[in-house]
Structure formats: C-alpha cells, structure tokens
C-alpha cells in the first residue's frame, strides 16, 4: 500500500448543524493495523534506528524481526486473534518488541503499571482475560506465582522465522485495553479497536511529524495512553524512539529527557510541564511539546515557551481514553493565550464534537455544555461492563448509526471558535494527569473494618466548616455569617430589631398601585410619539411580572435586556415569548467588555451582580436619552431595593419623599463617577451629565406592588406562558449567577443574597422557609462548572482553600471508634495506586446531607493539611538554614505557614513537589539528598541537620 495517497488528499472541513465546531473529514487507512504500517517502514528503511535506550539500540529491521519471532512464540502458546496479553515490565526496547509482537499475533495488549499494588494487578489480569503476561526479570516478582508468565529477557524466544506473520486485521478488532479509575469501586478497562487507533495515529503523524522531527521520547508508564503517541506515531513515520526506563533514582524522568537533549518531540502533562518553568532550555532541541491529561494554564505554557525562545510549538491535546488518546487539538498562541486556561480547540480528523445541555440539545456558541464525542475515535466501551458502557456510549441523535461518548466534561466555544475546557460535571477529578473516580476510593474505604460511612472529596472543592455551625434568625432567617450580626435571647437578629424601630418610616416609603397608576398618567402626559417609558427586562420572574403589570396599567413600553453573554437559552426563549405576547418593542443591549466588567466586579465586590447592575443603569440612561423618555421602570425586588437604595431609611425618624428622592439622585451622580470597568469601558457621556441624571426618573415597580412570589408565578405563567428555565442553576435567567454566589461564599464567607432575602422576608414578599431554601446552595451549584467559568474569565479566587495549593484528596469517615489515619492510609495503599490514596483523613460523627439526601460537600469540614506533627504547636525556624528551607517549602507546597517539625507529605506533598524541593536544595546548598533519605524524615529540622545548619 502506498500511504502517500492518503497524505495527498487535503482534509475537508464539514459543517454539522449540531456540532460545536466544524468537523474535519479526511481519509485514513482504516483497514490495517498500526503494526502493519510499521512493517512497511521496516521494509523501506530496515537499517534506520527505530529505538534507542542507553547504549542499546534496534534498527527497524531488527525490531520487526524480533517482534515476529516473539509473536510466533505467543501463537504457539495459545494466543489467538481477538485475545488479550498483559504487559508488565519496565520501559526498554524489549517492551516495544512485546507490544508489536502482541499485535502481530492478532491480540490486544493490556498495559499494567509495575508500581500498582498487587491486588490491583491481580484484578486487571483476571478482568481483562489476559492469556498470559509478558514481563522481564526485574518485574517478575510483582506477579503472583499462578500467573502465566513469559519472560521477554529469555534469548530462546528470539530464534527461528523472523518474517511477518501476515495475519489479517479487522477494523473493529480490539488493539489494546487500558484500565482507568471506576466509579463503582473497581477500575474499568477501555477497549480500543484498530480503526479508532489508526484514525488518531494517522492524524497525529500529519500533525506532529515534520522533516525536522527525528526522535520521540518514551518516558511514562504504558498504562498512560499518552504513550500511544510516543510509540506508534514515530514507528509508522520512520522516526526513532528514545526510551527512558525507570531507574529508581531521584531524577524526574522529564528532567532526564531535557538534560539528555536527544529528542525533538515530548508528550507530557501540564504538571510535568510546570517542572520545566525554572529549567534552562536555551540549548534544548525540542521542537514539539504535546500537552494532555489535565487543564493547561496559560501562564505555565507561556513560561516554558519563553524559556525555549519560541523555537518549539506547544499543542494542547484533549481526549478521554474512551476516544483514543486525543480527539481535540489547539496550538498554543503566546500572543493570545495570556491568562486562564489554554483552549482545547477543535476536533481532530473524522471526529465530531458536540456541546449539549441537560436535555442533550446543542447549546449556542458561548454557552456552557457537556462534551459529547462522536466519529471515528469512539471506542468499543468497557470490558465486561455492558451497563456502564450503555450509560457512557449512547446512540447519536444527530448521525444515523453513530455512537457518542458522554464525557462528563464541560466546555464552551469562545469568540475565536475554539472549545474551552471548563471542568467536570460529576465527581470525577483529574490529579496530576490521572483520572480518578472518587467513588472507587470510597468503595475501597468501606471495606475497612469499622468504617460505616465515608465520602471522599478534593481540597479544590472543600468548603468552610463554618457552614455547619451557623445560626439563623428566628424571624428572617439571616445567618450568623453576615457581617455585624448578633442575636437576642429569642434568636432574633439585630437587623430585624432595628427594622421594628423604623417600621413606620419604611411603611411610609412603600406605596400602592394607585400611586403607580398616577405615575403612569404622568408618563403619558409627555405625549411621546411611541413610548411612555422603558422597562428593564432580565427575563426573571420579578422583571417579567413588572413588565406585564405596566402594560396592564396602560403604559406604552419599550423593553430592553442586557445580554451579558451568559443569559441562558431558555431564559431568552422566555424573554422573546413575553415581548411577543405583550406586543412590545424590545432590544437586546450588549458590550464586548462584559467579561472585563465581571472580573472587575468580582475583584471589588466578590460577585458579578454589581457589575451587571451598573451596566444596566448605564444602558438604561443612554437608551432613555436616545428614544426621548424620562421614565425607566426597574423590577428590583423589595430585598434588592433595601440593599441598593434604602439604607438611608434607617437614619431617618420620618419619611420625606422629596428629600429622599433628591438624595437618591445625588447618590446616582456619585455612583456613575466611580472609577471602575463600567466607567472606563462604556459610553458614559450621559451618565456623567448632571442634568441628564436629574431629568431621568427611575421607578421601582416593587415600591408600589406587594404581590407575593406565588401570585407573581401564577400570573406570568398564565398571562405570557413564562416557564422557569431548567438550564440556569439557581437563577431564573443568568448562567453566571452561580459564579457570583460561589465566589462571594468563598471570599466573604456569606451568601451575597443574604441581606436581600432577609428584607424580602421582613416585607412579606417571601416566607422565612423560602429564604432559607434559596440561601442553601449545597445541592444546586455545580462547582466544577463554576470553577471552569472562573478559569475562562481569568479570575483567581482570593481564598485560602481554592487556588492556594494543588488539589489534595481528603477522606471523611464515620466509625464508632477512632481509626488511626496511618492504618487507613496503609489499607488503601495495598489496594489503590499511590495517586489515589487520600492525603488527609477526617473522622466525623455523620456525613452531612442536603435536604434531598445528597452529600452536602459545602458542610464537610476543611481538613487541616498544615497540622504539625509535634503536639507542642508549630515550631518556627530557628537558624538561617531552617529559615531558608522554610521558604523553599512554602514555595514548593504553595502554603503560607510551615513549622520545622511539619511532615512534608502531611502538608499535601507528593513525589513531584518533593523532587522539586530536593532540586532546589541541591542548587542552593550544593548538597544532593536522595528522595529515599528525605522520605525517612521529611521535616525541615531533619533536612537542616543534614545540611549542617540545624537547631539544638
């Protein structure tokens, strides 16, 4: 076969009406296996070096011949087409011989990491149905005596016939099975077929291999599917693989790759990329860096790109194992990708990418949806788990006969047409490139004797423990976390008691619908050709009801809506339906600066609403001037009125309307002169004109209307068929509302709607119970989605939990007696990979639950990851060496405080930061300390003693 025929056909971009991004349609050799393309290269360039490792190397001819000989041995020992063979060995040229031999024998390979606990190894071997295990002498001890083992170091295997076997390959035949974490408590094997692998490898060859590319690095575990790129792409391209085995020393393998400086292409996780931020790369020959496995931050990519002086290209490759290594690609652009997350881009060849809502309908560009993946990269499903396969691999509603993989990942299409990754929608997390189902850890913990209940969380989502200890006003429901709040012996808050004293003033301020009718009559006296007023319509219940009733009162209305970029699709349907039913003119107003306004609002107020409100008022005044009306009707609830307008009522003994209105006008003049993003980025010509501000009259509808919430719902549902959107989280119109609530809770430690809701209760607008339900975010806010939007906006939380350090796993257990954390840690270490063992264990009397019975993750107590090992409290550094070491610890662990007796690993450290720490120590103190030595006593005091600068 002449493969050049495929390369000569340029890909065609196809527009699927339902897809999030255009599909690239391209031919690829779908009827052969990757090993057969390798065989073609072996015939073409038999003397070219295919693999190097240290002083050992194999040419294409030698690699192919040895693989053929081993393949014949496998066939003779019962390996059949469609079967499975496990591979458990260190990375060496023999490892590549083994993989190719398995494929040549018609079987699928099952990679097993040599570092896995014995129990997990046994499970994978049994579940996969592996006929035998290919291993080396070094790794043989990892296997049970009953395992059927073939020692690839045995020279007798490599004799006899060395010609290709020529066994046919069925496109849908399994080629490998990689095990990933499973939510049911056991890992699940992802079965990948030849056709899906070939689509990826053929595309990757076109994407990454140029004339300047000669060598790929293979340095990570075979059980990481990122190694597929590093193995098969060079082998079908006639390039060389530089293999880096695990040597058991302290040098991170990525650092060995960089120092060796023998490769042009390296595939790595963002966590490994971060290790290179302080590395001298001025002489590096790297030309292509392929990132995958977790969220890539623009700052990290930028730092490494600069250190490479722009010589290398960085690609962000996204793809679950279930869609073969990578299904989306984005080339990092240092001029554009400055903050937040680097996009994941668009689909690779022959892959369709969909962003769907909760009803599996496509979302519009800019809206958040779940990633569904279709096309040639969708794999066969999970080994021996048909029900789980059915849940995650669904029939496509868009393409007949196609299956879609339900990723559980959230994303949106940005203004440049690229997909941006926004995190998970479930409890699966990515930690240092590993995909972890928290349910698998929980299942393992429940097997420990005495553990009755448990849940596992990440410090990325762990909340403030104060939530479980709040008290609430017996009258209005205001929580004790609200600033300057105290309670009487009867449990009534001081704000309610103050309201009792000034109730008369408040009653005088609020009027009746008769007064509003008089204002409408005044509006009409201006005899404007078309309108009496403009009405702000957000699409929520309050503004919708206000608009309807203004029409009932005979007002001729122009309605307007601020399209802030996050109004949900269903909310827009409400808006469009309402204005059509009422027959009113309507405009959507927007600005390209909205994201900057949101970030500014978050920085100033820890919420997005303040920025939106000011934008709405600015647009309202500009629009009123444009159409020539004086009155702007706002649908702020009574609670929002108190928060934004009425604090002055508490300073008045009587209510005088003229004086009050004048004070509001004066306040508005000051409000629009405050230097913020709105003032800097929008047209403020009118709002900074005193005469305009004095001429425009804002009419607060709910100053005059006293309808209950249920009355409002009943009216708008019947009159204009308003329906509460199902795609907005807690809000009734804005997808960003959850972001403001979440940030405010994290940064200010109380709910930003606490005050408005308490006033709504005092004024009889809602009941205390309704307010309490509205203020409970535990079951409503999808934290992964919110954090994804924050990444997208480029906003960093100012919080001691989120963003202060790398995420750590935390286990919460309920048992009748105290269980030492060391015992739980040891128990899990025998069953789970190291990266899945929690760094902290918290014992609880019970697992907190939400009203609907789900785990209330916001009420889980924050773990004390900085707890010191000594009982006398944290000991401060005593010597210059200890002071210097303490600064290194804080830098590496990203924490604020550390004691000289604190255990590095108890503070959340693991192998990567430990290696970074030891490298920094070597650099600053010119003393090499092995990770083995450090692990035996991982404290500052012990390190200082080794460096000759310890305390007494």
Coordinates of C-alpha atoms in Angstrom, one line a residue, residues 523 528-538 543 546-548 550-551 554-562 575 578-579 582-589 619-634:
X523 CA -45.6 59.5 31.9
X528 CA -44.3 60.9 23.3
X529 CA -45.0 59.5 19.8
X530 CA -44.4 55.9 20.7
X531 CA -43.4 55.3 24.3
X532 CA -44.2 56.4 27.9
X533 CA -41.3 54.6 29.5
X534 CA -38.6 51.9 29.1
X535 CA -38.6 48.8 31.2
X536 CA -35.6 46.7 32.1
X537 CA -36.5 43.0 31.4
X538 CA -34.0 40.4 32.7
X543 CA -38.9 41.9 35.9
X546 CA -43.3 44.2 36.4
X547 CA -43.5 44.4 32.6
X548 CA -46.8 42.7 32.4
X550 CA -47.1 48.1 33.4
X551 CA -48.9 47.0 30.2
X554 CA -51.9 51.2 30.0
X555 CA -48.2 52.2 29.7
X556 CA -46.7 52.2 26.2
X557 CA -43.4 50.4 26.8
X558 CA -40.1 49.8 25.2
X559 CA -38.4 46.8 26.9
X560 CA -34.7 46.2 26.9
X561 CA -32.5 43.3 28.1
X562 CA -28.8 43.3 29.0
X575 CA -37.9 37.0 27.0
X578 CA -43.1 37.5 26.7
X579 CA -42.5 40.6 24.5
X582 CA -47.4 41.6 25.0
X583 CA -46.7 43.2 21.7
X584 CA -44.0 45.5 23.0
X585 CA -40.8 46.7 21.2
X586 CA -37.7 45.1 22.7
X587 CA -33.9 45.4 22.3
X588 CA -31.0 43.3 23.5
X589 CA -28.2 45.5 24.5
X619 CA -27.5 51.4 29.2
X620 CA -30.9 52.4 30.6
X621 CA -30.0 56.1 30.8
X622 CA -28.4 56.0 27.4
X623 CA -31.5 54.3 25.9
X624 CA -33.9 56.8 27.6
X625 CA -31.9 59.6 26.1
X626 CA -31.9 58.0 22.7
X627 CA -35.7 57.4 22.5
X628 CA -36.6 60.6 24.4
X629 CA -38.4 59.3 27.5
X630 CA -37.9 60.3 31.1
X631 CA -39.0 57.2 33.0
X632 CA -37.1 54.0 33.5
X633 CA -39.0 51.2 35.3
X634 CA -36.9 48.7 37.2

